Amino acid sequence: MNLTEYRKTVEKRLNLMRILVVCFLLIMAAVNLFVDLPEEDPRNFIPGMLCGMGCGGSIVTLIIIMQQSKALKDEEKLRKLYIEEHDERHRLIMQKAGQPMVIFLSLGLIAAGLIAGFFSITITVTLTAAAIFQLLASTVVKFIYCKK
């Protein structure tokens, strides 16, 4: 893959990330407009949790958008980004740490926890804690493999 093809790939990725930011904002708006639980309801923290995750996701996505937009403007930064993404050692470490799959599974656990939060707080806390533990364990394994 040459740099012009990679540039197109990064541009497509940026467009998808912009759509993701809009989705996060729509979710936060929908939660604020349509979810109204009474103050004394123990499940009242779920809308705040959804908005917090939407806000955090938006911020992370915007940071990535800014970094990759800068790389598109500078040929050297684009080359470094390409090398970083296609580094075989880094890919092997990520595979051994199970990184791609762990992220999807953890997001699934968090989503299930948020949905279950409207029915049982215990399930929400349990699923969210399991997702956090899973992400932390995978990160520790990744650091261990990076040091080798």
mmCIF file of C-alpha atoms in Angstrom:
data_model
loop_
_atom_site.group_PDB
_atom_site.id
_atom_site.type_symbol
_atom_site.label_atom_id
_atom_site.label_comp_id
_atom_site.label_asym_id
_atom_site.label_seq_id
_atom_site.Cartn_x
_atom_site.Cartn_y
_atom_site.Cartn_z
ATOM 1 C CA MET A 1 0.000 0.000 0.000
ATOM 2 C CA ASN A 2 1.414 3.346 -0.941
ATOM 3 C CA LEU A 3 0.829 6.620 0.872
ATOM 4 C CA THR A 4 -1.896 7.881 -1.481
ATOM 5 C CA GLU A 5 -3.977 4.757 -0.837
ATOM 6 C CA TYR A 6 -3.283 5.064 2.873
ATOM 7 C CA ARG A 7 -4.344 8.725 2.753
ATOM 8 C CA LYS A 8 -7.726 7.629 1.326
ATOM 9 C CA THR A 9 -8.027 5.014 4.076
ATOM 10 C CA VAL A 10 -7.383 7.645 6.756
ATOM 11 C CA GLU A 11 -9.910 10.001 5.156
ATOM 12 C CA LYS A 12 -12.569 7.249 5.215
ATOM 13 C CA ARG A 13 -11.701 6.527 8.833
ATOM 14 C CA LEU A 14 -12.057 10.216 9.706
ATOM 15 C CA ASN A 15 -15.498 10.345 8.083
ATOM 16 C CA LEU A 16 -16.608 7.309 10.102
ATOM 17 C CA MET A 17 -15.300 8.897 13.287
ATOM 18 C CA ARG A 18 -17.206 12.102 12.552
ATOM 19 C CA ILE A 19 -20.371 10.016 12.178
ATOM 20 C CA LEU A 20 -19.537 8.317 15.496
ATOM 21 C CA VAL A 21 -19.251 11.697 17.254
ATOM 22 C CA VAL A 22 -22.659 12.697 15.875
ATOM 23 C CA CYS A 23 -24.105 9.384 17.137
ATOM 24 C CA PHE A 24 -22.655 10.010 20.602
ATOM 25 C CA LEU A 25 -24.202 13.480 20.632
ATOM 26 C CA LEU A 26 -27.567 12.132 19.462
ATOM 27 C CA ILE A 27 -27.536 9.482 22.195
ATOM 28 C CA MET A 28 -26.774 12.099 24.839
ATOM 29 C CA ALA A 29 -29.545 14.355 23.513
ATOM 30 C CA ALA A 30 -32.043 11.472 23.401
ATOM 31 C CA VAL A 31 -31.203 10.443 26.960
ATOM 32 C CA ASN A 32 -31.619 14.006 28.212
ATOM 33 C CA LEU A 33 -34.900 14.491 26.373
ATOM 34 C CA PHE A 34 -36.655 11.151 26.757
ATOM 35 C CA VAL A 35 -35.349 9.415 29.898
ATOM 36 C CA ASP A 36 -36.850 10.923 32.998
ATOM 37 C CA LEU A 37 -36.683 8.871 36.164
ATOM 38 C CA PRO A 38 -37.921 10.172 39.517
ATOM 39 C CA GLU A 39 -35.295 11.417 41.971
ATOM 40 C CA GLU A 40 -35.945 8.615 44.471
ATOM 41 C CA ASP A 41 -35.567 5.868 41.841
ATOM 42 C CA PRO A 42 -32.313 3.936 42.473
ATOM 43 C CA ARG A 43 -31.810 3.562 38.705
ATOM 44 C CA ASN A 44 -31.541 7.320 38.332
ATOM 45 C CA PHE A 45 -27.782 7.143 37.714
ATOM 46 C CA ILE A 46 -28.200 5.346 34.351
ATOM 47 C CA PRO A 47 -28.974 8.488 32.290
ATOM 48 C CA GLY A 48 -25.966 10.227 33.826
ATOM 49 C CA MET A 49 -23.803 7.206 33.096
ATOM 50 C CA LEU A 50 -24.987 7.169 29.455
ATOM 51 C CA CYS A 51 -24.263 10.880 29.071
ATOM 52 C CA GLY A 52 -20.855 10.496 30.702
ATOM 53 C CA MET A 53 -19.900 7.645 28.396
ATOM 54 C CA GLY A 54 -21.179 9.588 25.396
ATOM 55 C CA CYS A 55 -19.163 12.612 26.451
ATOM 56 C CA GLY A 56 -16.037 10.536 27.047
ATOM 57 C CA GLY A 57 -16.444 8.702 23.757
ATOM 58 C CA SER A 58 -16.906 11.996 21.918
ATOM 59 C CA ILE A 59 -13.788 13.498 23.467
ATOM 60 C CA VAL A 60 -11.624 10.457 22.682
ATOM 61 C CA THR A 61 -12.939 10.323 19.125
ATOM 62 C CA LEU A 62 -12.344 14.052 18.614
ATOM 63 C CA ILE A 63 -8.752 13.704 19.853
ATOM 64 C CA ILE A 64 -8.147 10.887 17.365
ATOM 65 C CA ILE A 65 -9.758 12.969 14.603
ATOM 66 C CA MET A 66 -7.440 15.896 15.391
ATOM 67 C CA GLN A 67 -4.336 13.672 15.429
ATOM 68 C CA GLN A 68 -5.159 11.994 12.144
ATOM 69 C CA SER A 69 -6.187 15.274 10.496
ATOM 70 C CA LYS A 70 -2.762 16.675 11.381
ATOM 71 C CA ALA A 71 -1.169 13.577 9.877
ATOM 72 C CA LEU A 72 -3.067 14.131 6.627
ATOM 73 C CA LYS A 73 -1.623 17.642 6.330
ATOM 74 C CA ASP A 74 1.998 16.563 6.883
ATOM 75 C CA GLU A 75 3.543 13.852 4.709
ATOM 76 C CA GLU A 76 6.114 12.854 7.356
ATOM 77 C CA LYS A 77 3.468 12.442 10.075
ATOM 78 C CA LEU A 78 1.366 10.387 7.677
ATOM 79 C CA ARG A 79 4.346 8.138 6.982
ATOM 80 C CA LYS A 80 4.959 7.688 10.730
ATOM 81 C CA LEU A 81 1.290 6.851 11.280
ATOM 82 C CA TYR A 82 1.449 4.299 8.474
ATOM 83 C CA ILE A 83 4.568 2.680 9.922
ATOM 84 C CA GLU A 84 3.041 2.646 13.407
ATOM 85 C CA GLU A 85 -0.157 0.972 12.168
ATOM 86 C CA HIS A 86 1.647 -1.626 10.092
ATOM 87 C CA ASP A 87 4.421 -2.485 12.560
ATOM 88 C CA GLU A 88 4.576 -6.281 12.774
ATOM 89 C CA ARG A 89 5.945 -6.335 16.324
ATOM 90 C CA HIS A 90 3.142 -4.086 17.571
ATOM 91 C CA ARG A 91 0.543 -6.252 15.807
ATOM 92 C CA LEU A 92 1.958 -9.396 17.400
ATOM 93 C CA ILE A 93 1.861 -7.820 20.862
ATOM 94 C CA MET A 94 -1.737 -6.727 20.337
ATOM 95 C CA GLN A 95 -2.673 -10.233 19.177
ATOM 96 C CA LYS A 96 -1.014 -11.903 22.152
ATOM 97 C CA ALA A 97 -2.775 -9.515 24.515
ATOM 98 C CA GLY A 98 -6.077 -10.261 22.760
ATOM 99 C CA GLN A 99 -6.558 -6.539 22.357
ATOM 100 C CA PRO A 100 -8.966 -6.311 19.407
ATOM 101 C CA MET A 101 -11.414 -8.864 20.758
ATOM 102 C CA VAL A 102 -11.209 -7.685 24.374
ATOM 103 C CA ILE A 103 -12.230 -4.170 23.367
ATOM 104 C CA PHE A 104 -15.332 -5.401 21.510
ATOM 105 C CA LEU A 105 -16.299 -7.777 24.315
ATOM 106 C CA SER A 106 -15.855 -5.057 26.943
ATOM 107 C CA LEU A 107 -17.975 -2.619 24.942
ATOM 108 C CA GLY A 108 -20.626 -5.316 24.671
ATOM 109 C CA LEU A 109 -20.545 -5.886 28.441
ATOM 110 C CA ILE A 110 -20.867 -2.157 29.106
ATOM 111 C CA ALA A 111 -23.747 -1.809 26.631
ATOM 112 C CA ALA A 112 -25.524 -4.806 28.195
ATOM 113 C CA GLY A 113 -24.928 -3.323 31.639
ATOM 114 C CA LEU A 114 -26.445 -0.010 30.620
ATOM 115 C CA ILE A 115 -29.503 -1.677 29.149
ATOM 116 C CA ALA A 116 -29.866 -3.922 32.196
ATOM 117 C CA GLY A 117 -29.520 -0.860 34.416
ATOM 118 C CA PHE A 118 -33.115 0.023 33.786
ATOM 119 C CA PHE A 119 -34.074 -3.287 35.428
ATOM 120 C CA SER A 120 -31.375 -4.067 38.023
ATOM 121 C CA ILE A 121 -28.549 -1.963 39.407
ATOM 122 C CA THR A 122 -26.657 -5.060 40.577
ATOM 123 C CA ILE A 123 -26.376 -6.373 37.035
ATOM 124 C CA THR A 124 -25.181 -2.996 35.774
ATOM 125 C CA VAL A 125 -22.452 -2.712 38.379
ATOM 126 C CA THR A 126 -21.365 -6.327 37.858
ATOM 127 C CA LEU A 127 -21.163 -6.105 34.064
ATOM 128 C CA THR A 128 -19.386 -2.743 34.147
ATOM 129 C CA ALA A 129 -16.872 -4.017 36.716
ATOM 130 C CA ALA A 130 -16.238 -7.126 34.597
ATOM 131 C CA ALA A 131 -15.615 -4.956 31.525
ATOM 132 C CA ILE A 132 -13.217 -2.696 33.422
ATOM 133 C CA PHE A 133 -11.340 -5.692 34.830
ATOM 134 C CA GLN A 134 -11.128 -7.228 31.368
ATOM 135 C CA LEU A 135 -9.670 -4.017 29.899
ATOM 136 C CA LEU A 136 -7.184 -3.610 32.754
ATOM 137 C CA ALA A 137 -6.019 -7.234 32.509
ATOM 138 C CA SER A 138 -5.519 -6.910 28.755
ATOM 139 C CA THR A 139 -3.556 -3.676 29.235
ATOM 140 C CA VAL A 140 -1.291 -5.320 31.822
ATOM 141 C CA VAL A 141 -0.630 -8.234 29.466
ATOM 142 C CA LYS A 142 0.144 -5.778 26.660
ATOM 143 C CA PHE A 143 2.692 -3.954 28.829
ATOM 144 C CA ILE A 144 4.292 -7.239 29.848
ATOM 145 C CA TYR A 145 4.729 -8.251 26.205
ATOM 146 C CA CYS A 146 6.032 -4.771 25.300
ATOM 147 C CA LYS A 147 8.857 -5.095 27.827
ATOM 148 C CA LYS A 148 10.069 -8.407 26.392
#
